[in-house]
PDB file of C-alpha atoms and ligand atoms in Angstrom:
ATOM      1  CA  MET A  21     -46.445 -15.990  44.039  1.00 84.00           C
ATOM      2  CA  LEU A  22     -46.765 -15.601  40.287  1.00 92.00           C
ATOM      3  CA  SER A  23     -43.921 -16.619  38.002  1.00 95.00           C
ATOM      4  CA  CYS A  24     -42.882 -14.556  34.988  1.00 96.00           C
ATOM      5  CA  LYS A  25     -44.659 -17.119  32.848  1.00 95.00           C
ATOM      6  CA  ASP A  26     -47.873 -16.552  34.818  1.00 95.00           C
ATOM      7  CA  VAL A  27     -47.500 -12.820  34.355  1.00 96.00           C
ATOM      8  CA  ALA A  28     -47.024 -13.183  30.592  1.00 95.00           C
ATOM      9  CA  ALA A  29     -50.141 -15.361  30.429  1.00 94.00           C
ATOM     10  CA  ARG A  30     -52.166 -12.624  32.177  1.00 95.00           C
ATOM     11  CA  ALA A  31     -50.699  -9.646  30.339  1.00 95.00           C
ATOM     12  CA  SER A  32     -53.722  -9.243  28.098  1.00 94.00           C
ATOM     13  CA  ALA A  33     -56.166  -9.524  30.999  1.00 94.00           C
ATOM     14  CA  LEU A  34     -54.159  -6.897  32.869  1.00 95.00           C
ATOM     15  CA  ILE A  35     -54.279  -4.511  29.923  1.00 94.00           C
ATOM     16  CA  ASP A  36     -58.015  -5.063  29.489  1.00 93.00           C
ATOM     17  CA  ARG A  37     -58.623  -4.715  33.253  1.00 92.00           C
ATOM     18  CA  GLU A  38     -60.184  -8.122  33.469  1.00 91.00           C
ATOM     19  CA  LEU A  39     -58.268  -9.441  36.476  1.00 93.00           C
ATOM     20  CA  SER A  40     -59.929  -9.992  39.823  1.00 94.00           C
ATOM     21  CA  MET A  41     -58.781  -7.725  42.665  1.00 93.00           C
ATOM     22  CA  ARG A  42     -56.688 -10.515  44.059  1.00 94.00           C
ATOM     23  CA  GLU A  43     -55.034 -11.331  40.741  1.00 94.00           C
ATOM     24  CA  ALA A  44     -54.423  -7.677  39.996  1.00 94.00           C
ATOM     25  CA  LEU A  45     -52.699  -7.315  43.347  1.00 95.00           C
ATOM     26  CA  GLN A  46     -50.536 -10.377  42.726  1.00 95.00           C
ATOM     27  CA  MET A  47     -49.580  -8.950  39.357  1.00 95.00           C
ATOM     28  CA  ARG A  48     -48.694  -5.603  40.834  1.00 95.00           C
ATOM     29  CA  LEU A  49     -46.467  -7.227  43.445  1.00 96.00           C
ATOM     30  CA  HIS A  50     -44.619  -9.214  40.807  1.00 97.00           C
ATOM     31  CA  LEU A  51     -44.241  -6.199  38.537  1.00 96.00           C
ATOM     32  CA  ILE A  52     -42.773  -4.117  41.347  1.00 96.00           C
ATOM     33  CA  MET A  53     -40.031  -6.681  41.773  1.00 95.00           C
ATOM     34  CA  CYS A  54     -39.442  -7.846  38.194  1.00 96.00           C
ATOM     35  CA  ARG A  55     -38.070  -5.555  35.545  1.00 95.00           C
ATOM     36  CA  GLY A  56     -38.377  -8.191  32.801  1.00 95.00           C
ATOM     37  CA  CYS A  57     -42.109  -8.442  33.312  1.00 96.00           C
ATOM     38  CA  ARG A  58     -42.516  -4.681  33.502  1.00 96.00           C
ATOM     39  CA  HIS A  59     -40.813  -4.459  30.141  1.00 95.00           C
ATOM     40  CA  PHE A  60     -42.918  -7.273  28.752  1.00 96.00           C
ATOM     41  CA  VAL A  61     -46.216  -5.675  29.748  1.00 96.00           C
ATOM     42  CA  ARG A  62     -45.065  -2.386  28.252  1.00 95.00           C
ATOM     43  CA  GLN A  63     -44.116  -4.170  25.054  1.00 95.00           C
ATOM     44  CA  VAL A  64     -47.595  -5.655  24.782  1.00 96.00           C
ATOM     45  CA  ARG A  65     -49.212  -2.264  25.426  1.00 95.00           C
ATOM     46  CA  LEU A  66     -46.959  -0.700  22.808  1.00 93.00           C
ATOM     47  CA  THR A  67     -47.871  -3.487  20.387  1.00 94.00           C
ATOM     48  CA  ASP A  68     -51.523  -2.459  20.751  1.00 95.00           C
ATOM     49  CA  ARG A  69     -50.705   1.173  20.046  1.00 92.00           C
ATOM     50  CA  LEU A  70     -48.633   0.227  17.013  1.00 90.00           C
ATOM     51  CA  VAL A  71     -51.399  -1.994  15.662  1.00 92.00           C
ATOM     52  CA  ALA A  72     -53.854   0.884  16.003  1.00 89.00           C
ATOM     53  CA  ARG A  73     -51.426   3.248  14.268  1.00 85.00           C
ATOM     54  CA  VAL A  74     -50.482   1.116  11.305  1.00 84.00           C
ATOM     55  CA  ALA A  75     -54.147   0.528  10.583  1.00 73.00           C
ATOM     56  CA  ASN A  76     -54.558   4.223   9.951  1.00 65.00           C
ATOM     57  CA  ALA A  77     -51.497   4.321   7.737  1.00 67.00           C
ATOM     58  CA  ASP A  78     -52.848   1.481   5.605  1.00 68.00           C
ATOM     59  CA  GLN A  79     -54.077   2.488   2.161  1.00 70.00           C
ATOM     60  CA  PRO A  80     -57.665   1.810   1.061  1.00 67.00           C
ATOM     61  CA  PRO A  81     -57.806  -0.252  -2.133  1.00 65.00           C
ATOM     62  CA  ASP A  82     -58.507   0.578  -5.719  1.00 60.00           C
ATOM     63  CA  PRO A  83     -61.013   1.546  -7.002  1.00 59.00           C
ATOM     64  CA  GLY A  84     -61.453   3.405  -3.748  1.00 68.00           C
ATOM     65  CA  PRO A  85     -64.577   5.308  -2.858  1.00 75.00           C
ATOM     66  CA  GLU A  86     -65.209   6.853  -6.280  1.00 77.00           C
ATOM     67  CA  LYS A  87     -67.843   4.363  -7.419  1.00 79.00           C
ATOM     68  CA  LEU A  88     -69.635   4.743  -4.138  1.00 86.00           C
ATOM     69  CA  LEU A  89     -69.791   8.509  -4.341  1.00 85.00           C
ATOM     70  CA  ALA A  90     -72.410   8.318  -7.093  1.00 82.00           C
ATOM     71  CA  ILE A  91     -74.722   6.476  -4.723  1.00 81.00           C
ATOM     72  CA  LEU A  92     -74.036   9.080  -2.090  1.00 81.00           C
ATOM     73  CA  ARG A  93     -74.849  11.932  -4.457  1.00 81.00           C
ATOM     74  CA  ASP A  94     -78.235  10.377  -5.181  1.00 79.00           C
ATOM     75  CA  LYS A  95     -79.052  10.790  -1.531  1.00 74.00           C
ATOM     76  CA  ARG A  96     -78.812  14.540  -1.683  1.00 73.00           C
ATOM     77  CA  PRO A  97     -82.087  16.443  -1.833  1.00 69.00           C
ATOM     78  CA  PRO A  98     -82.823  17.645  -5.380  1.00 66.00           C
ATOM     79  CA  GLY A  99     -81.795  21.161  -6.308  1.00 55.00           C
ATOM     80  CA  ARG A 100     -78.399  21.119  -4.545  1.00 46.00           C
TER      81      ARG A 100
ATOM     82  CA  MET B   2     -63.858   4.007  22.082  1.00 49.00           C
ATOM     83  CA  ARG B   3     -65.173   6.542  19.664  1.00 58.00           C
ATOM     84  CA  ASN B   4     -68.060   8.449  21.055  1.00 65.00           C
ATOM     85  CA  ARG B   5     -71.628   8.376  19.949  1.00 69.00           C
ATOM     86  CA  GLN B   6     -71.649  12.101  19.192  1.00 74.00           C
ATOM     87  CA  ASP B   7     -69.026  11.568  16.527  1.00 84.00           C
ATOM     88  CA  ASP B   8     -71.159   8.703  15.178  1.00 85.00           C
ATOM     89  CA  ALA B   9     -74.252  10.874  15.104  1.00 87.00           C
ATOM     90  CA  ALA B  10     -72.493  13.605  13.122  1.00 89.00           C
ATOM     91  CA  LEU B  11     -71.182  11.101  10.590  1.00 90.00           C
ATOM     92  CA  VAL B  12     -74.563   9.404  10.239  1.00 90.00           C
ATOM     93  CA  ALA B  13     -76.254  12.759   9.702  1.00 90.00           C
ATOM     94  CA  GLY B  14     -73.589  13.533   7.094  1.00 90.00           C
ATOM     95  CA  LEU B  15     -74.208  10.295   5.213  1.00 89.00           C
ATOM     96  CA  VAL B  16     -77.967  10.746   5.323  1.00 89.00           C
ATOM     97  CA  ARG B  17     -77.684  14.094   3.587  1.00 89.00           C
ATOM     98  CA  GLY B  18     -75.095  12.797   1.132  1.00 88.00           C
ATOM     99  CA  ASP B  19     -72.082  14.615   2.547  1.00 89.00           C
ATOM    100  CA  GLU B  20     -68.889  13.546   0.798  1.00 89.00           C
ATOM    101  CA  THR B  21     -66.491  14.510   3.602  1.00 89.00           C
ATOM    102  CA  ALA B  22     -68.355  12.384   6.123  1.00 90.00           C
ATOM    103  CA  PHE B  23     -68.260   9.451   3.724  1.00 92.00           C
ATOM    104  CA  ARG B  24     -64.572   9.823   2.917  1.00 89.00           C
ATOM    105  CA  THR B  25     -63.755   9.998   6.631  1.00 88.00           C
ATOM    106  CA  LEU B  26     -65.611   6.778   7.332  1.00 91.00           C
ATOM    107  CA  TYR B  27     -64.273   5.072   4.248  1.00 92.00           C
ATOM    108  CA  ALA B  28     -60.655   5.809   5.152  1.00 89.00           C
ATOM    109  CA  ARG B  29     -61.223   4.835   8.776  1.00 90.00           C
ATOM    110  CA  HIS B  30     -62.790   1.437   8.190  1.00 93.00           C
ATOM    111  CA  THR B  31     -62.043   0.093   4.728  1.00 93.00           C
ATOM    112  CA  PRO B  32     -58.602  -1.498   5.302  1.00 91.00           C
ATOM    113  CA  ALA B  33     -59.921  -3.142   8.469  1.00 93.00           C
ATOM    114  CA  MET B  34     -63.064  -4.313   6.672  1.00 95.00           C
ATOM    115  CA  ILE B  35     -60.968  -5.967   3.980  1.00 94.00           C
ATOM    116  CA  ARG B  36     -58.826  -7.677   6.653  1.00 93.00           C
ATOM    117  CA  VAL B  37     -61.845  -9.035   8.496  1.00 95.00           C
ATOM    118  CA  ALA B  38     -63.548 -10.149   5.268  1.00 95.00           C
ATOM    119  CA  CYS B  39     -60.311 -11.751   4.152  1.00 93.00           C
ATOM    120  CA  ALA B  40     -60.123 -13.642   7.446  1.00 93.00           C
ATOM    121  CA  ILE B  41     -63.543 -15.115   6.727  1.00 92.00           C
ATOM    122  CA  LEU B  42     -63.247 -15.643   2.969  1.00 92.00           C
ATOM    123  CA  GLY B  43     -59.592 -16.495   2.629  1.00 90.00           C
ATOM    124  CA  ASP B  44     -58.874 -14.385  -0.423  1.00 89.00           C
ATOM    125  CA  ARG B  45     -58.270 -10.738  -0.984  1.00 90.00           C
ATOM    126  CA  ALA B  46     -60.268 -10.219  -4.195  1.00 91.00           C
ATOM    127  CA  SER B  47     -63.458 -11.615  -2.663  1.00 92.00           C
ATOM    128  CA  ALA B  48     -62.788  -9.613   0.483  1.00 94.00           C
ATOM    129  CA  GLU B  49     -62.602  -6.383  -1.541  1.00 93.00           C
ATOM    130  CA  ASP B  50     -65.839  -7.311  -3.315  1.00 92.00           C
ATOM    131  CA  VAL B  51     -67.664  -7.959  -0.092  1.00 95.00           C
ATOM    132  CA  THR B  52     -66.322  -4.733   1.379  1.00 95.00           C
ATOM    133  CA  HIS B  53     -67.554  -2.764  -1.612  1.00 94.00           C
ATOM    134  CA  ASP B  54     -70.992  -4.399  -1.361  1.00 94.00           C
ATOM    135  CA  THR B  55     -71.026  -3.602   2.334  1.00 96.00           C
ATOM    136  CA  TRP B  56     -70.472   0.089   1.656  1.00 95.00           C
ATOM    137  CA  ILE B  57     -73.348   0.029  -0.834  1.00 94.00           C
ATOM    138  CA  ALA B  58     -75.535  -1.530   1.863  1.00 95.00           C
ATOM    139  CA  VAL B  59     -74.343   1.011   4.433  1.00 95.00           C
ATOM    140  CA  LEU B  60     -75.222   3.908   2.133  1.00 93.00           C
ATOM    141  CA  SER B  61     -78.634   2.530   1.291  1.00 91.00           C
ATOM    142  CA  LYS B  62     -79.557   1.573   4.854  1.00 92.00           C
ATOM    143  CA  ILE B  63     -78.040   4.495   6.727  1.00 91.00           C
ATOM    144  CA  ASP B  64     -81.402   6.268   7.091  1.00 89.00           C
ATOM    145  CA  GLY B  65     -82.528   3.349   9.230  1.00 89.00           C
ATOM    146  CA  PHE B  66     -79.489   3.348  11.518  1.00 90.00           C
ATOM    147  CA  GLU B  67     -80.821   3.705  15.044  1.00 86.00           C
ATOM    148  CA  GLY B  68     -77.644   3.945  17.061  1.00 83.00           C
ATOM    149  CA  ARG B  69     -78.308   0.830  19.107  1.00 85.00           C
ATOM    150  CA  SER B  70     -74.785  -0.276  18.335  1.00 88.00           C
ATOM    151  CA  SER B  71     -71.860   1.962  17.437  1.00 92.00           C
ATOM    152  CA  LEU B  72     -71.681   2.978  13.799  1.00 94.00           C
ATOM    153  CA  ALA B  73     -68.528   0.893  13.344  1.00 94.00           C
ATOM    154  CA  GLY B  74     -70.223  -2.071  15.017  1.00 95.00           C
ATOM    155  CA  TRP B  75     -73.169  -1.733  12.657  1.00 95.00           C
ATOM    156  CA  ILE B  76     -70.907  -1.557   9.584  1.00 96.00           C
ATOM    157  CA  PHE B  77     -68.901  -4.609  10.670  1.00 97.00           C
ATOM    158  CA  THR B  78     -72.078  -6.549  11.405  1.00 96.00           C
ATOM    159  CA  ILE B  79     -73.186  -6.010   7.800  1.00 96.00           C
ATOM    160  CA  LEU B  80     -69.707  -6.898   6.569  1.00 97.00           C
ATOM    161  CA  VAL B  81     -69.428 -10.158   8.503  1.00 96.00           C
ATOM    162  CA  ASN B  82     -72.959 -11.198   7.500  1.00 95.00           C
ATOM    163  CA  ASN B  83     -72.165 -10.483   3.851  1.00 95.00           C
ATOM    164  CA  ALA B  84     -68.912 -12.411   4.017  1.00 95.00           C
ATOM    165  CA  ARG B  85     -70.520 -15.373   5.747  1.00 92.00           C
ATOM    166  CA  SER B  86     -73.414 -15.586   3.318  1.00 92.00           C
ATOM    167  CA  ARG B  87     -70.920 -15.549   0.482  1.00 91.00           C
ATOM    168  CA  VAL B  88     -69.058 -18.409   2.101  1.00 86.00           C
ATOM    169  CA  ARG B  89     -72.334 -20.336   2.259  1.00 84.00           C
ATOM    170  CA  ARG B  90     -73.420 -19.380  -1.250  1.00 84.00           C
ATOM    171  CA  GLU B  91     -70.165 -20.503  -2.800  1.00 80.00           C
ATOM    172  CA  ALA B  92     -70.046 -23.530  -0.519  1.00 71.00           C
ATOM    173  CA  ARG B  93     -66.553 -22.578   0.510  1.00 66.00           C
ATOM    174  CA  SER B  94     -65.181 -24.445   3.415  1.00 62.00           C
ATOM    175  CA  ILE B  95     -63.190 -22.075   5.530  1.00 56.00           C
ATOM    176  CA  SER B  96     -61.842 -23.238   8.828  1.00 54.00           C
ATOM    177  CA  PHE B  97     -62.573 -20.402  11.182  1.00 54.00           C
ATOM    178  CA  ASP B  98     -61.016 -21.963  14.241  1.00 54.00           C
ATOM    179  CA  ALA B  99     -58.842 -20.294  16.813  1.00 50.00           C
ATOM    180  CA  GLY B 100     -55.510 -21.476  15.462  1.00 53.00           C
ATOM    181  CA  GLY B 101     -52.154 -20.936  17.081  1.00 53.00           C
ATOM    182  CA  ALA B 102     -52.514 -23.384  19.946  1.00 56.00           C
ATOM    183  CA  GLU B 103     -50.095 -21.557  22.208  1.00 67.00           C
ATOM    184  CA  ASP B 104     -48.614 -18.164  22.783  1.00 74.00           C
ATOM    185  CA  GLY B 105     -45.161 -18.646  21.276  1.00 78.00           C
ATOM    186  CA  LEU B 106     -43.462 -18.054  24.611  1.00 84.00           C
ATOM    187  CA  ALA B 107     -42.926 -21.681  25.624  1.00 79.00           C
ATOM    188  CA  ALA B 108     -39.162 -21.413  25.161  1.00 84.00           C
ATOM    189  CA  ALA B 109     -38.893 -18.041  26.861  1.00 88.00           C
ATOM    190  CA  PHE B 110     -39.001 -19.351  30.442  1.00 89.00           C
ATOM    191  CA  ASP B 111     -36.832 -21.618  32.573  1.00 88.00           C
ATOM    192  CA  GLY B 112     -38.164 -24.548  34.570  1.00 85.00           C
ATOM    193  CA  ARG B 113     -39.347 -22.231  37.326  1.00 87.00           C
ATOM    194  CA  GLY B 114     -41.207 -19.943  34.962  1.00 88.00           C
ATOM    195  CA  ARG B 115     -38.668 -17.125  35.003  1.00 90.00           C
ATOM    196  CA  TRP B 116     -37.485 -15.253  31.921  1.00 90.00           C
ATOM    197  CA  LYS B 117     -34.401 -16.925  30.445  1.00 88.00           C
ATOM    198  CA  GLN B 118     -33.620 -13.665  28.767  1.00 87.00           C
ATOM    199  CA  MET B 119     -35.148 -10.540  30.147  1.00 86.00           C
ATOM    200  CA  PRO B 120     -37.469  -8.631  27.794  1.00 88.00           C
ATOM    201  CA  GLU B 121     -35.921  -5.355  26.812  1.00 84.00           C
ATOM    202  CA  LEU B 122     -37.327  -1.914  27.102  1.00 81.00           C
ATOM    203  CA  TRP B 123     -38.342  -0.792  23.628  1.00 80.00           C
ATOM    204  CA  GLU B 124     -37.375   2.727  24.528  1.00 70.00           C
ATOM    205  CA  GLU B 125     -36.434   3.938  21.111  1.00 66.00           C
ATOM    206  CA  ILE B 126     -39.768   2.877  19.675  1.00 67.00           C
ATOM    207  CA  THR B 127     -42.750   5.160  19.564  1.00 68.00           C
ATOM    208  CA  PRO B 128     -45.808   4.774  17.344  1.00 64.00           C
ATOM    209  CA  GLU B 129     -44.971   8.074  15.660  1.00 61.00           C
ATOM    210  CA  ARG B 130     -41.497   6.931  14.669  1.00 63.00           C
ATOM    211  CA  ILE B 131     -42.634   3.492  13.599  1.00 59.00           C
ATOM    212  CA  VAL B 132     -45.107   4.837  11.141  1.00 53.00           C
ATOM    213  CA  ALA B 133     -42.591   7.334   9.838  1.00 54.00           C
ATOM    214  CA  GLY B 134     -40.285   4.396   9.133  1.00 63.00           C
ATOM    215  CA  ARG B 135     -42.520   2.405   6.808  1.00 67.00           C
ATOM    216  CA  ARG B 136     -40.459  -0.733   7.041  1.00 77.00           C
ATOM    217  CA  LEU B 137     -41.562  -1.782  10.491  1.00 81.00           C
ATOM    218  CA  ALA B 138     -45.144  -0.758   9.766  1.00 83.00           C
ATOM    219  CA  ASP B 139     -45.113  -3.003   6.703  1.00 86.00           C
ATOM    220  CA  HIS B 140     -43.737  -5.881   8.749  1.00 88.00           C
ATOM    221  CA  LEU B 141     -46.392  -5.377  11.376  1.00 90.00           C
ATOM    222  CA  LEU B 142     -49.177  -5.330   8.784  1.00 91.00           C
ATOM    223  CA  ALA B 143     -47.735  -8.497   7.265  1.00 91.00           C
ATOM    224  CA  ALA B 144     -47.644 -10.071  10.730  1.00 94.00           C
ATOM    225  CA  ILE B 145     -51.311  -9.171  11.258  1.00 94.00           C
ATOM    226  CA  ASP B 146     -52.184 -10.714   7.905  1.00 92.00           C
ATOM    227  CA  ALA B 147     -50.279 -13.868   8.858  1.00 93.00           C
ATOM    228  CA  LEU B 148     -52.314 -14.445  12.045  1.00 94.00           C
ATOM    229  CA  PRO B 149     -54.848 -17.299  12.093  1.00 94.00           C
ATOM    230  CA  PRO B 150     -58.184 -15.943  10.765  1.00 93.00           C
ATOM    231  CA  MET B 151     -60.053 -15.524  14.044  1.00 94.00           C
ATOM    232  CA  GLN B 152     -57.101 -13.896  15.798  1.00 95.00           C
ATOM    233  CA  ARG B 153     -56.823 -11.508  12.875  1.00 95.00           C
ATOM    234  CA  ALA B 154     -60.518 -10.622  13.016  1.00 96.00           C
ATOM    235  CA  VAL B 155     -60.360 -10.068  16.773  1.00 97.00           C
ATOM    236  CA  ILE B 156     -57.242  -7.886  16.802  1.00 96.00           C
ATOM    237  CA  VAL B 157     -58.596  -5.765  13.960  1.00 95.00           C
ATOM    238  CA  LEU B 158     -61.982  -5.206  15.593  1.00 96.00           C
ATOM    239  CA  ARG B 159     -60.818  -4.790  19.201  1.00 95.00           C
ATOM    240  CA  VAL B 160     -57.474  -3.028  18.818  1.00 95.00           C
ATOM    241  CA  GLN B 161     -57.485  -1.345  15.412  1.00 92.00           C
ATOM    242  CA  GLN B 162     -61.150  -0.410  15.300  1.00 92.00           C
ATOM    243  CA  ASP B 163     -61.576  -0.035  19.046  1.00 92.00           C
ATOM    244  CA  LEU B 164     -64.917  -1.832  19.222  1.00 94.00           C
ATOM    245  CA  ASP B 165     -65.975  -2.841  22.707  1.00 92.00           C
ATOM    246  CA  PRO B 166     -65.702  -6.515  23.736  1.00 94.00           C
ATOM    247  CA  ALA B 167     -69.449  -7.246  23.746  1.00 95.00           C
ATOM    248  CA  GLU B 168     -69.876  -5.804  20.264  1.00 95.00           C
ATOM    249  CA  THR B 169     -66.886  -7.756  18.949  1.00 96.00           C
ATOM    250  CA  CYS B 170     -68.289 -11.018  20.348  1.00 96.00           C
ATOM    251  CA  ARG B 171     -71.702 -10.343  18.835  1.00 95.00           C
ATOM    252  CA  ILE B 172     -70.314  -9.503  15.388  1.00 96.00           C
ATOM    253  CA  LEU B 173     -68.078 -12.567  15.232  1.00 95.00           C
ATOM    254  CA  GLY B 174     -70.471 -14.860  17.065  1.00 94.00           C
ATOM    255  CA  ILE B 175     -67.953 -15.910  19.701  1.00 94.00           C
ATOM    256  CA  SER B 176     -68.047 -16.101  23.497  1.00 94.00           C
ATOM    257  CA  ASP B 177     -66.361 -13.639  25.800  1.00 93.00           C
ATOM    258  CA  GLY B 178     -63.902 -16.311  26.929  1.00 93.00           C
ATOM    259  CA  ASN B 179     -63.063 -17.106  23.344  1.00 94.00           C
ATOM    260  CA  LEU B 180     -62.490 -13.436  22.605  1.00 95.00           C
ATOM    261  CA  ARG B 181     -60.007 -13.124  25.469  1.00 94.00           C
ATOM    262  CA  VAL B 182     -57.983 -16.132  24.366  1.00 94.00           C
ATOM    263  CA  LEU B 183     -57.901 -15.007  20.737  1.00 95.00           C
ATOM    264  CA  LEU B 184     -56.945 -11.462  21.633  1.00 96.00           C
ATOM    265  CA  HIS B 185     -54.192 -12.598  23.981  1.00 95.00           C
ATOM    266  CA  ARG B 186     -52.691 -14.940  21.387  1.00 95.00           C
ATOM    267  CA  ALA B 187     -52.865 -12.302  18.679  1.00 96.00           C
ATOM    268  CA  ARG B 188     -51.193  -9.703  20.874  1.00 96.00           C
ATOM    269  CA  LEU B 189     -48.409 -12.043  21.887  1.00 95.00           C
ATOM    270  CA  ALA B 190     -47.822 -13.250  18.336  1.00 95.00           C
ATOM    271  CA  LEU B 191     -47.445  -9.634  17.193  1.00 95.00           C
ATOM    272  CA  ARG B 192     -45.319  -8.735  20.215  1.00 94.00           C
ATOM    273  CA  ASN B 193     -43.045 -11.699  19.488  1.00 92.00           C
ATOM    274  CA  ARG B 194     -42.751 -10.661  15.857  1.00 90.00           C
ATOM    275  CA  LEU B 195     -41.806  -7.129  16.878  1.00 89.00           C
ATOM    276  CA  ALA B 196     -39.282  -8.493  19.383  1.00 87.00           C
ATOM    277  CA  ASP B 197     -37.650 -10.401  16.498  1.00 83.00           C
ATOM    278  CA  LEU B 198     -37.516  -7.289  14.372  1.00 80.00           C
ATOM    279  CA  LEU B 199     -36.237  -4.841  16.939  1.00 76.00           C
TER     280      LEU B 199
HETATM  281 ZN1   ZN C 225     -41.235 -11.553  36.119  1.00 67.15          ZN
END
């Protein structure tokens, strides 16, 4: 029987589907019975989604892409 | 994971000098590139330099991109190689170890491994709302930047940039087991930080 501590230690493996069948089953049994752990696993999943989101809200730096655009323009076939 | 069709369209765009394709890629990867470079180099100015140089390399080598890795994987490979050769060139000594020996939950459980205080349901929190309220987003970005270097690199590549595990290991030169430990610690550190804030 897994403890809550065991579940927390395997939360990442659960999310990444890296648990063996047996471990996954043990986790599922614990999660059915334990609201705290259900919440915890959801918190970790939500953390992932937030991390992915804030990355996209992050601003690229100065000077930004402007200097690079000149290099890009040189790649265009002549006459365009 | 982003699909290879999307990659192919962007690569074709870059090859013919299409500005929209470039701006899309630049906005998608640059903040993450700076974070990963900063994890290796230890300072932001050098990280921005290396990122800029990496884009120059990407633009000049794009015609040779063969699609054996994802486009993002290819870009981050160039980035990490550039950052590491700069570390060597400048004889910097950066400790690139795992850091954060445990998961920050030691005090969360009783002697029988049960929650002392039950984790709450973060019901009111959705990614959409978080980003609308800049404050929490800023805290989360700061928490990412405060992670030990390797955890930072791993969470950025795996979770923010959605690279697959094998590609992430190859780029950073770490084992699969190492990746799992680093990712788990990074996730829990960020989860714990959010739990403090909410
Ligand atoms: Zn539990």
